PDB file of C-alpha atoms and ligand atoms in Angstrom:
ATOM      1  CA  MET W 277     106.716 147.809 179.445  1.00 64.00           C
ATOM      2  CA  GLN W 278     107.670 146.320 182.801  1.00 92.00           C
ATOM      3  CA  THR W 279     109.855 143.440 183.869  1.00 98.00           C
ATOM      4  CA  VAL W 280     108.018 140.130 183.449  1.00 98.00           C
ATOM      5  CA  GLN W 281     107.985 137.880 186.522  1.00 98.00           C
ATOM      6  CA  LEU W 282     108.055 134.198 185.668  1.00 98.00           C
ATOM      7  CA  LEU W 283     107.938 131.108 187.872  1.00 98.00           C
ATOM      8  CA  GLN W 284     109.207 127.721 186.652  1.00 98.00           C
ATOM      9  CA  VAL W 285     108.326 124.523 188.475  1.00 98.00           C
ATOM     10  CA  THR W 286     109.223 121.164 187.026  1.00 98.00           C
ATOM     11  CA  ASP W 287     109.058 117.378 187.342  1.00 98.00           C
ATOM     12  CA  PRO W 288     106.394 117.083 190.049  1.00 98.00           C
ATOM     13  CA  HIS W 289     105.839 113.375 189.188  1.00 98.00           C
ATOM     14  CA  LEU W 290     102.293 113.266 190.564  1.00 98.00           C
ATOM     15  CA  PHE W 291     100.298 110.038 190.857  1.00 98.00           C
ATOM     16  CA  GLY W 292      96.585 109.321 190.597  1.00 96.00           C
ATOM     17  CA  ASN W 293      96.921 108.014 194.151  1.00 94.00           C
ATOM     18  CA  SER W 294      98.004 111.188 195.958  1.00 92.00           C
ATOM     19  CA  SER W 295      99.624 109.304 198.847  1.00 92.00           C
ATOM     20  CA  ARG W 296     102.283 107.664 196.660  1.00 95.00           C
ATOM     21  CA  GLU W 297     105.966 108.471 197.000  1.00 93.00           C
ATOM     22  CA  LEU W 298     108.851 108.615 194.522  1.00 93.00           C
ATOM     23  CA  TYR W 299     112.425 108.207 195.801  1.00 92.00           C
ATOM     24  CA  GLY W 300     110.969 108.375 199.310  1.00 90.00           C
ATOM     25  CA  VAL W 301     109.343 111.783 198.688  1.00 93.00           C
ATOM     26  CA  HIS W 302     105.575 112.314 198.907  1.00 94.00           C
ATOM     27  CA  THR W 303     105.270 114.025 195.518  1.00 96.00           C
ATOM     28  CA  ALA W 304     101.789 115.567 195.897  1.00 96.00           C
ATOM     29  CA  LYS W 305     102.562 117.116 199.276  1.00 95.00           C
ATOM     30  CA  SER W 306     105.967 118.292 198.107  1.00 96.00           C
ATOM     31  CA  PHE W 307     104.476 119.897 194.991  1.00 97.00           C
ATOM     32  CA  ARG W 308     101.911 121.873 196.970  1.00 97.00           C
ATOM     33  CA  LEU W 309     104.535 123.072 199.466  1.00 96.00           C
ATOM     34  CA  VAL W 310     106.891 124.157 196.680  1.00 97.00           C
ATOM     35  CA  LEU W 311     104.155 126.000 194.838  1.00 97.00           C
ATOM     36  CA  ALA W 312     103.118 127.912 197.981  1.00 96.00           C
ATOM     37  CA  ALA W 313     106.737 128.796 198.819  1.00 97.00           C
ATOM     38  CA  ALA W 314     107.554 129.841 195.249  1.00 97.00           C
ATOM     39  CA  LEU W 315     104.486 132.071 194.940  1.00 97.00           C
ATOM     40  CA  ALA W 316     105.330 133.768 198.235  1.00 96.00           C
ATOM     41  CA  ASP W 317     108.989 134.290 197.272  1.00 96.00           C
ATOM     42  CA  GLY W 318     108.775 137.580 195.364  1.00 96.00           C
ATOM     43  CA  PRO W 319     106.268 139.515 193.273  1.00 96.00           C
ATOM     44  CA  ARG W 320     103.219 137.700 191.930  1.00 96.00           C
ATOM     45  CA  PRO W 321     104.315 135.901 188.738  1.00 98.00           C
ATOM     46  CA  ASP W 322     102.857 137.069 185.424  1.00 98.00           C
ATOM     47  CA  ALA W 323     103.009 133.476 184.196  1.00 98.00           C
ATOM     48  CA  ILE W 324     103.972 130.032 185.460  1.00 98.00           C
ATOM     49  CA  VAL W 325     105.710 127.434 183.264  1.00 98.00           C
ATOM     50  CA  VAL W 326     105.748 123.745 184.194  1.00 98.00           C
ATOM     51  CA  THR W 327     108.375 121.908 182.153  1.00 98.00           C
ATOM     52  CA  GLY W 328     107.081 118.353 182.162  1.00 98.00           C
ATOM     53  CA  ASP W 329     106.937 115.091 184.089  1.00 98.00           C
ATOM     54  CA  ILE W 330     103.748 116.417 185.632  1.00 98.00           C
ATOM     55  CA  GLY W 331     102.153 112.976 185.922  1.00 97.00           C
ATOM     56  CA  ASP W 332     104.270 109.950 186.760  1.00 96.00           C
ATOM     57  CA  ASP W 333     101.581 107.361 186.027  1.00 95.00           C
ATOM     58  CA  CYS W 334      99.845 109.007 183.038  1.00 91.00           C
ATOM     59  CA  SER W 335      96.566 109.111 184.976  1.00 96.00           C
ATOM     60  CA  ALA W 336      93.757 111.640 184.685  1.00 97.00           C
ATOM     61  CA  GLY W 337      93.809 111.799 188.491  1.00 97.00           C
ATOM     62  CA  ALA W 338      97.404 113.063 188.531  1.00 98.00           C
ATOM     63  CA  TYR W 339      96.550 115.849 186.086  1.00 98.00           C
ATOM     64  CA  GLY W 340      93.419 116.676 188.066  1.00 97.00           C
ATOM     65  CA  GLN W 341      95.453 117.135 191.249  1.00 97.00           C
ATOM     66  CA  PHE W 342      97.920 119.254 189.321  1.00 98.00           C
ATOM     67  CA  ARG W 343      95.109 121.473 188.106  1.00 97.00           C
ATOM     68  CA  ASP W 344      93.596 121.795 191.572  1.00 97.00           C
ATOM     69  CA  ALA W 345      96.925 122.864 193.094  1.00 97.00           C
ATOM     70  CA  PHE W 346      96.878 126.098 191.044  1.00 97.00           C
ATOM     71  CA  ALA W 347      93.412 127.219 192.147  1.00 92.00           C
ATOM     72  CA  GLY W 348      93.533 130.918 192.965  1.00 90.00           C
ATOM     73  CA  CYS W 349      97.169 131.381 191.916  1.00 92.00           C
ATOM     74  CA  GLY W 350      96.157 134.268 189.648  1.00 92.00           C
ATOM     75  CA  ALA W 351      98.581 133.552 186.797  1.00 97.00           C
ATOM     76  CA  PRO W 352      98.275 131.633 183.530  1.00 98.00           C
ATOM     77  CA  VAL W 353      99.889 128.186 183.721  1.00 98.00           C
ATOM     78  CA  HIS W 354     101.805 126.929 180.665  1.00 98.00           C
ATOM     79  CA  VAL W 355     102.494 123.210 180.501  1.00 98.00           C
ATOM     80  CA  LEU W 356     104.465 120.891 178.215  1.00 98.00           C
ATOM     81  CA  PRO W 357     105.053 117.137 178.365  1.00 98.00           C
ATOM     82  CA  GLY W 358     108.033 115.234 179.766  1.00 98.00           C
ATOM     83  CA  ASN W 359     109.006 111.639 179.089  1.00 98.00           C
ATOM     84  CA  HIS W 360     106.713 110.382 181.855  1.00 97.00           C
ATOM     85  CA  ASP W 361     103.653 112.289 180.631  1.00 98.00           C
ATOM     86  CA  ASP W 362     100.802 111.415 178.316  1.00 98.00           C
ATOM     87  CA  PRO W 363     100.788 114.339 175.833  1.00 98.00           C
ATOM     88  CA  ALA W 364      97.316 113.588 174.452  1.00 98.00           C
ATOM     89  CA  LEU W 365      95.801 113.413 177.942  1.00 98.00           C
ATOM     90  CA  MET W 366      97.546 116.628 178.949  1.00 98.00           C
ATOM     91  CA  ALA W 367      96.260 118.390 175.826  1.00 98.00           C
ATOM     92  CA  THR W 368      92.739 117.272 176.783  1.00 98.00           C
ATOM     93  CA  LEU W 369      92.887 118.084 180.506  1.00 97.00           C
ATOM     94  CA  LEU W 370      95.290 121.036 180.684  1.00 98.00           C
ATOM     95  CA  ASP W 371      94.484 123.381 177.827  1.00 97.00           C
ATOM     96  CA  ASP W 372      91.686 125.645 179.028  1.00 97.00           C
ATOM     97  CA  ARG W 373      90.526 127.800 181.969  1.00 95.00           C
ATOM     98  CA  GLY W 374      93.907 129.269 182.867  1.00 97.00           C
ATOM     99  CA  PHE W 375      96.030 126.442 181.452  1.00 98.00           C
ATOM    100  CA  GLN W 376      97.767 126.310 178.072  1.00 98.00           C
ATOM    101  CA  TYR W 377      99.302 123.173 176.579  1.00 98.00           C
ATOM    102  CA  CYS W 378     102.450 123.877 174.478  1.00 98.00           C
ATOM    103  CA  GLY W 379     102.134 126.538 171.751  1.00 98.00           C
ATOM    104  CA  ARG W 380     103.339 130.108 172.100  1.00 98.00           C
ATOM    105  CA  ALA W 381     102.337 133.037 174.287  1.00 98.00           C
ATOM    106  CA  ARG W 382     103.142 136.665 174.809  1.00 98.00           C
ATOM    107  CA  VAL W 383     103.697 137.813 178.409  1.00 98.00           C
ATOM    108  CA  GLY W 384     104.291 141.551 178.650  1.00 97.00           C
ATOM    109  CA  GLY W 385     107.198 142.377 176.345  1.00 97.00           C
ATOM    110  CA  TRP W 386     108.469 138.775 176.125  1.00 98.00           C
ATOM    111  CA  GLY W 387     107.457 135.751 174.090  1.00 98.00           C
ATOM    112  CA  LEU W 388     107.288 132.148 175.295  1.00 98.00           C
ATOM    113  CA  VAL W 389     107.464 129.049 173.098  1.00 98.00           C
ATOM    114  CA  MET W 390     106.598 125.724 174.753  1.00 98.00           C
ATOM    115  CA  LEU W 391     107.843 122.579 172.956  1.00 98.00           C
ATOM    116  CA  ASP W 392     106.979 118.878 173.012  1.00 98.00           C
ATOM    117  CA  THR W 393     110.053 116.585 173.166  1.00 98.00           C
ATOM    118  CA  HIS W 394     108.160 113.448 174.267  1.00 98.00           C
ATOM    119  CA  VAL W 395     109.036 110.135 172.565  1.00 98.00           C
ATOM    120  CA  PRO W 396     106.503 107.410 173.442  1.00 97.00           C
ATOM    121  CA  GLY W 397     107.982 104.819 175.798  1.00 96.00           C
ATOM    122  CA  LYS W 398     111.441 106.403 175.892  1.00 97.00           C
ATOM    123  CA  ALA W 399     113.348 108.452 178.454  1.00 97.00           C
ATOM    124  CA  HIS W 400     115.259 110.548 175.920  1.00 98.00           C
ATOM    125  CA  GLY W 401     113.726 113.464 174.051  1.00 98.00           C
ATOM    126  CA  LEU W 402     113.404 114.412 170.410  1.00 98.00           C
ATOM    127  CA  LEU W 403     111.957 117.385 168.566  1.00 98.00           C
ATOM    128  CA  ALA W 404     109.999 115.978 165.649  1.00 98.00           C
ATOM    129  CA  ASP W 405     110.536 117.774 162.338  1.00 98.00           C
ATOM    130  CA  SER W 406     107.053 119.253 162.704  1.00 98.00           C
ATOM    131  CA  GLU W 407     107.926 120.598 166.171  1.00 98.00           C
ATOM    132  CA  LEU W 408     111.207 122.119 164.952  1.00 98.00           C
ATOM    133  CA  ALA W 409     109.280 123.778 162.116  1.00 98.00           C
ATOM    134  CA  ARG W 410     106.665 125.008 164.602  1.00 98.00           C
ATOM    135  CA  LEU W 411     109.418 126.563 166.742  1.00 98.00           C
ATOM    136  CA  GLN W 412     110.580 128.574 163.745  1.00 98.00           C
ATOM    137  CA  THR W 413     107.000 129.529 162.851  1.00 98.00           C
ATOM    138  CA  ASP W 414     106.253 130.647 166.414  1.00 98.00           C
ATOM    139  CA  LEU W 415     109.468 132.669 166.642  1.00 98.00           C
ATOM    140  CA  ARG W 416     108.556 134.432 163.400  1.00 98.00           C
ATOM    141  CA  ALA W 417     105.038 135.084 164.653  1.00 98.00           C
ATOM    142  CA  LEU W 418     106.310 136.609 167.907  1.00 98.00           C
ATOM    143  CA  GLY W 419     108.379 139.117 165.913  1.00 97.00           C
ATOM    144  CA  ASP W 420     111.510 140.715 167.318  1.00 95.00           C
ATOM    145  CA  ILE W 421     110.617 140.679 171.018  1.00 98.00           C
ATOM    146  CA  PRO W 422     112.921 138.660 173.330  1.00 98.00           C
ATOM    147  CA  VAL W 423     111.877 135.035 173.703  1.00 98.00           C
ATOM    148  CA  LEU W 424     112.224 132.291 176.321  1.00 98.00           C
ATOM    149  CA  VAL W 425     111.971 128.743 174.925  1.00 98.00           C
ATOM    150  CA  CYS W 426     110.683 126.047 177.293  1.00 99.00           C
ATOM    151  CA  LEU W 427     111.029 122.268 176.950  1.00 98.00           C
ATOM    152  CA  HIS W 428     111.538 119.173 179.098  1.00 98.00           C
ATOM    153  CA  HIS W 429     114.853 117.730 177.886  1.00 98.00           C
ATOM    154  CA  PRO W 430     118.002 119.891 178.107  1.00 98.00           C
ATOM    155  CA  ALA W 431     119.555 120.598 174.700  1.00 97.00           C
ATOM    156  CA  VAL W 432     123.161 120.279 175.942  1.00 98.00           C
ATOM    157  CA  PRO W 433     124.947 117.812 178.270  1.00 98.00           C
ATOM    158  CA  VAL W 434     124.722 118.761 181.944  1.00 98.00           C
ATOM    159  CA  GLY W 435     127.731 116.681 183.060  1.00 97.00           C
ATOM    160  CA  SER W 436     126.099 113.482 184.340  1.00 97.00           C
ATOM    161  CA  ALA W 437     126.696 110.570 181.959  1.00 97.00           C
ATOM    162  CA  TRP W 438     123.503 108.672 182.808  1.00 97.00           C
ATOM    163  CA  LEU W 439     121.328 111.771 182.281  1.00 97.00           C
ATOM    164  CA  ASP W 440     123.206 113.031 179.231  1.00 97.00           C
ATOM    165  CA  GLY W 441     122.506 109.671 177.592  1.00 97.00           C
ATOM    166  CA  VAL W 442     118.779 110.443 177.718  1.00 97.00           C
ATOM    167  CA  GLY W 443     118.851 114.135 176.800  1.00 98.00           C
ATOM    168  CA  LEU W 444     117.523 115.830 173.677  1.00 98.00           C
ATOM    169  CA  GLU W 445     118.645 113.571 170.844  1.00 98.00           C
ATOM    170  CA  ASN W 446     118.597 116.313 168.219  1.00 98.00           C
ATOM    171  CA  GLY W 447     119.858 119.117 170.450  1.00 98.00           C
ATOM    172  CA  ALA W 448     122.165 120.300 167.649  1.00 98.00           C
ATOM    173  CA  ALA W 449     119.212 120.905 165.305  1.00 98.00           C
ATOM    174  CA  PHE W 450     117.422 122.811 168.071  1.00 98.00           C
ATOM    175  CA  LEU W 451     120.481 124.986 168.722  1.00 98.00           C
ATOM    176  CA  GLU W 452     120.751 125.713 164.973  1.00 98.00           C
ATOM    177  CA  VAL W 453     117.265 127.222 165.076  1.00 98.00           C
ATOM    178  CA  LEU W 454     118.280 129.368 168.040  1.00 98.00           C
ATOM    179  CA  ASP W 455     121.395 130.515 166.181  1.00 97.00           C
ATOM    180  CA  ARG W 456     119.172 131.816 163.371  1.00 97.00           C
ATOM    181  CA  ASN W 457     116.948 133.664 165.854  1.00 98.00           C
ATOM    182  CA  PRO W 458     118.987 136.014 168.031  1.00 97.00           C
ATOM    183  CA  GLN W 459     115.826 137.201 169.810  1.00 98.00           C
ATOM    184  CA  VAL W 460     115.909 133.945 171.833  1.00 98.00           C
ATOM    185  CA  ARG W 461     117.551 134.862 175.129  1.00 98.00           C
ATOM    186  CA  GLY W 462     116.916 131.861 177.295  1.00 98.00           C
ATOM    187  CA  VAL W 463     115.937 128.185 177.379  1.00 98.00           C
ATOM    188  CA  ILE W 464     114.442 126.535 180.462  1.00 98.00           C
ATOM    189  CA  ALA W 465     114.239 122.761 180.890  1.00 98.00           C
ATOM    190  CA  GLY W 466     113.574 120.097 183.510  1.00 98.00           C
ATOM    191  CA  HIS W 467     114.270 116.336 183.353  1.00 98.00           C
ATOM    192  CA  VAL W 468     117.630 116.306 185.171  1.00 98.00           C
ATOM    193  CA  HIS W 469     116.284 117.184 188.661  1.00 98.00           C
ATOM    194  CA  GLN W 470     119.142 119.602 189.340  1.00 98.00           C
ATOM    195  CA  GLU W 471     120.252 123.160 188.739  1.00 98.00           C
ATOM    196  CA  PHE W 472     122.292 123.903 185.601  1.00 98.00           C
ATOM    197  CA  ASP W 473     123.215 127.312 184.178  1.00 98.00           C
ATOM    198  CA  GLN W 474     125.277 127.816 181.030  1.00 98.00           C
ATOM    199  CA  GLN W 475     125.652 130.853 178.784  1.00 98.00           C
ATOM    200  CA  ARG W 476     125.817 129.985 175.069  1.00 97.00           C
ATOM    201  CA  GLY W 477     126.316 133.172 173.084  1.00 96.00           C
ATOM    202  CA  ALA W 478     123.323 135.372 173.859  1.00 95.00           C
ATOM    203  CA  VAL W 479     121.290 132.439 175.181  1.00 98.00           C
ATOM    204  CA  ARG W 480     121.121 131.326 178.842  1.00 98.00           C
ATOM    205  CA  LEU W 481     120.569 127.555 179.070  1.00 98.00           C
ATOM    206  CA  LEU W 482     118.948 126.622 182.381  1.00 98.00           C
ATOM    207  CA  THR W 483     117.619 123.556 184.156  1.00 98.00           C
ATOM    208  CA  THR W 484     115.808 123.542 187.466  1.00 98.00           C
ATOM    209  CA  PRO W 485     115.475 121.268 190.501  1.00 98.00           C
ATOM    210  CA  SER W 486     112.380 119.102 190.705  1.00 98.00           C
ATOM    211  CA  THR W 487     109.520 119.804 193.072  1.00 98.00           C
ATOM    212  CA  CYS W 488     110.235 116.325 194.539  1.00 96.00           C
ATOM    213  CA  ALA W 489     113.664 114.588 194.669  1.00 95.00           C
ATOM    214  CA  GLN W 490     116.997 115.755 193.178  1.00 96.00           C
ATOM    215  CA  PHE W 491     119.858 113.962 191.422  1.00 96.00           C
ATOM    216  CA  SER W 492     123.477 114.743 192.370  1.00 96.00           C
ATOM    217  CA  PRO W 493     125.344 116.690 189.666  1.00 97.00           C
ATOM    218  CA  GLY W 494     128.404 115.231 187.914  1.00 97.00           C
ATOM    219  CA  THR W 495     127.767 111.509 188.378  1.00 96.00           C
ATOM    220  CA  GLN W 496     128.165 108.463 186.116  1.00 96.00           C
ATOM    221  CA  HIS W 497     125.121 106.709 187.552  1.00 95.00           C
ATOM    222  CA  CYS W 498     122.025 107.731 189.495  1.00 94.00           C
ATOM    223  CA  VAL W 499     122.974 109.204 192.881  1.00 93.00           C
ATOM    224  CA  MET W 500     120.307 110.942 194.943  1.00 94.00           C
ATOM    225  CA  ASP W 501     121.040 114.462 196.130  1.00 94.00           C
ATOM    226  CA  GLN W 502     119.891 115.354 199.640  1.00 91.00           C
ATOM    227  CA  ARG W 503     118.979 118.904 198.627  1.00 94.00           C
ATOM    228  CA  PRO W 504     115.295 119.727 199.153  1.00 95.00           C
ATOM    229  CA  PRO W 505     112.617 120.349 196.498  1.00 96.00           C
ATOM    230  CA  GLY W 506     113.084 123.532 194.476  1.00 98.00           C
ATOM    231  CA  TYR W 507     111.816 125.981 191.870  1.00 98.00           C
ATOM    232  CA  ARG W 508     113.144 128.808 189.691  1.00 98.00           C
ATOM    233  CA  ARG W 509     112.130 132.445 189.546  1.00 98.00           C
ATOM    234  CA  LEU W 510     112.997 134.576 186.508  1.00 98.00           C
ATOM    235  CA  SER W 511     112.852 138.317 185.915  1.00 98.00           C
ATOM    236  CA  LEU W 512     112.612 139.014 182.191  1.00 98.00           C
ATOM    237  CA  HIS W 513     113.679 142.616 181.630  1.00 98.00           C
ATOM    238  CA  GLU W 514     112.372 144.843 178.876  1.00 96.00           C
ATOM    239  CA  ASP W 515     115.870 145.243 177.373  1.00 97.00           C
ATOM    240  CA  GLY W 516     115.994 141.476 176.661  1.00 97.00           C
ATOM    241  CA  THR W 517     118.234 140.546 179.596  1.00 97.00           C
ATOM    242  CA  LEU W 518     117.102 138.153 182.288  1.00 98.00           C
ATOM    243  CA  ALA W 519     117.917 137.543 185.937  1.00 98.00           C
ATOM    244  CA  THR W 520     117.164 134.241 187.617  1.00 98.00           C
ATOM    245  CA  ARG W 521     117.673 132.269 190.813  1.00 98.00           C
ATOM    246  CA  VAL W 522     116.704 128.896 192.205  1.00 98.00           C
ATOM    247  CA  GLY W 523     114.719 128.718 195.427  1.00 98.00           C
ATOM    248  CA  TRP W 524     114.647 125.727 197.776  1.00 97.00           C
ATOM    249  CA  LEU W 525     111.967 124.496 200.099  1.00 95.00           C
ATOM    250  CA  SER W 526     113.040 125.168 203.672  1.00 86.00           C
ATOM    251  CA  GLU W 527     110.717 122.482 205.001  1.00 71.00           C
ATOM    252  CA  PHE W 528     112.166 119.078 204.193  1.00 63.00           C
ATOM    253  CA  VAL W 529     109.570 116.568 203.018  1.00 62.00           C
ATOM    254  CA  GLY W 530     111.515 113.335 203.015  1.00 64.00           C
ATOM    255  CA  ARG W 531     114.939 111.811 202.606  1.00 66.00           C
ATOM    256  CA  PRO W 532     115.425 110.947 198.942  1.00 72.00           C
ATOM    257  CA  ARG W 533     116.663 107.408 198.433  1.00 74.00           C
ATOM    258  CA  GLU W 534     117.598 105.437 195.378  1.00 73.00           C
ATOM    259  CA  GLU W 535     115.143 103.093 193.701  1.00 70.00           C
ATOM    260  CA  ASN W 536     115.962 100.101 191.544  1.00 58.00           C
ATOM    261  CA  ASP W 537     114.479 101.765 188.488  1.00 60.00           C
ATOM    262  CA  ALA W 538     116.122 105.177 188.171  1.00 61.00           C
ATOM    263  CA  ARG W 539     113.498 107.533 186.743  1.00 63.00           C
ATOM    264  CA  ARG W 540     114.401 110.859 185.242  1.00 66.00           C
TER     265      ARG W 540
HETATM  266 FE1  FE2 Q 830     111.453 113.945 186.010  1.00 50.49          FE
END
């Protein structure tokens, strides 16, 4: 069994109108540039995970553009919803021909579980009882191989009050499931548009910069970060350990600026 190469991209915030911007960043252009840079930055990924906020306006056009951007990428694309997404539309448009919506998967010697934390009309996240039960069922079904769990909302505070107020509401219940399943070695999330890396026992808790604009770490209120769009690469080793790093787009695609309505 070889090391599994995984690519995470997150929070592209695409619009049906591909010329629209968010925080002064052209999200469709930025997403395509990040994807090209991330795919070129290392071995070909065995799988790609996109951890939500794929569409900003819940339009079929946004999901269509998303789909088109992966043409020829040569890896299965796993998607899950963020607070800005329409889960039912995603399940209809992004669950066939190379795309998988939520559920579980086996990639080489590792398992993936993709969760839905979407709460209609709200920015915070919640794992419904059925989704928590499904996590346990999927972990049991994957057996004793190491597992990476993927979701939109981080399960622990990241140190920014305004973002921590709209995190995963029942993060404690989620972490209890992980505590009962020592084969879980990592959790990747989006939502906070910044890099975060915390070891909790045997589990690495990670968040990843957005493919559009970033938020400054450690703030009370929304402050834009001038760092460029980013992505995360992960090497999942056969002994259950993982190595990871964030990559940044060298070509700058706009100067992020604050908007009246801060959108995670
Ligand atoms: Fe987002």
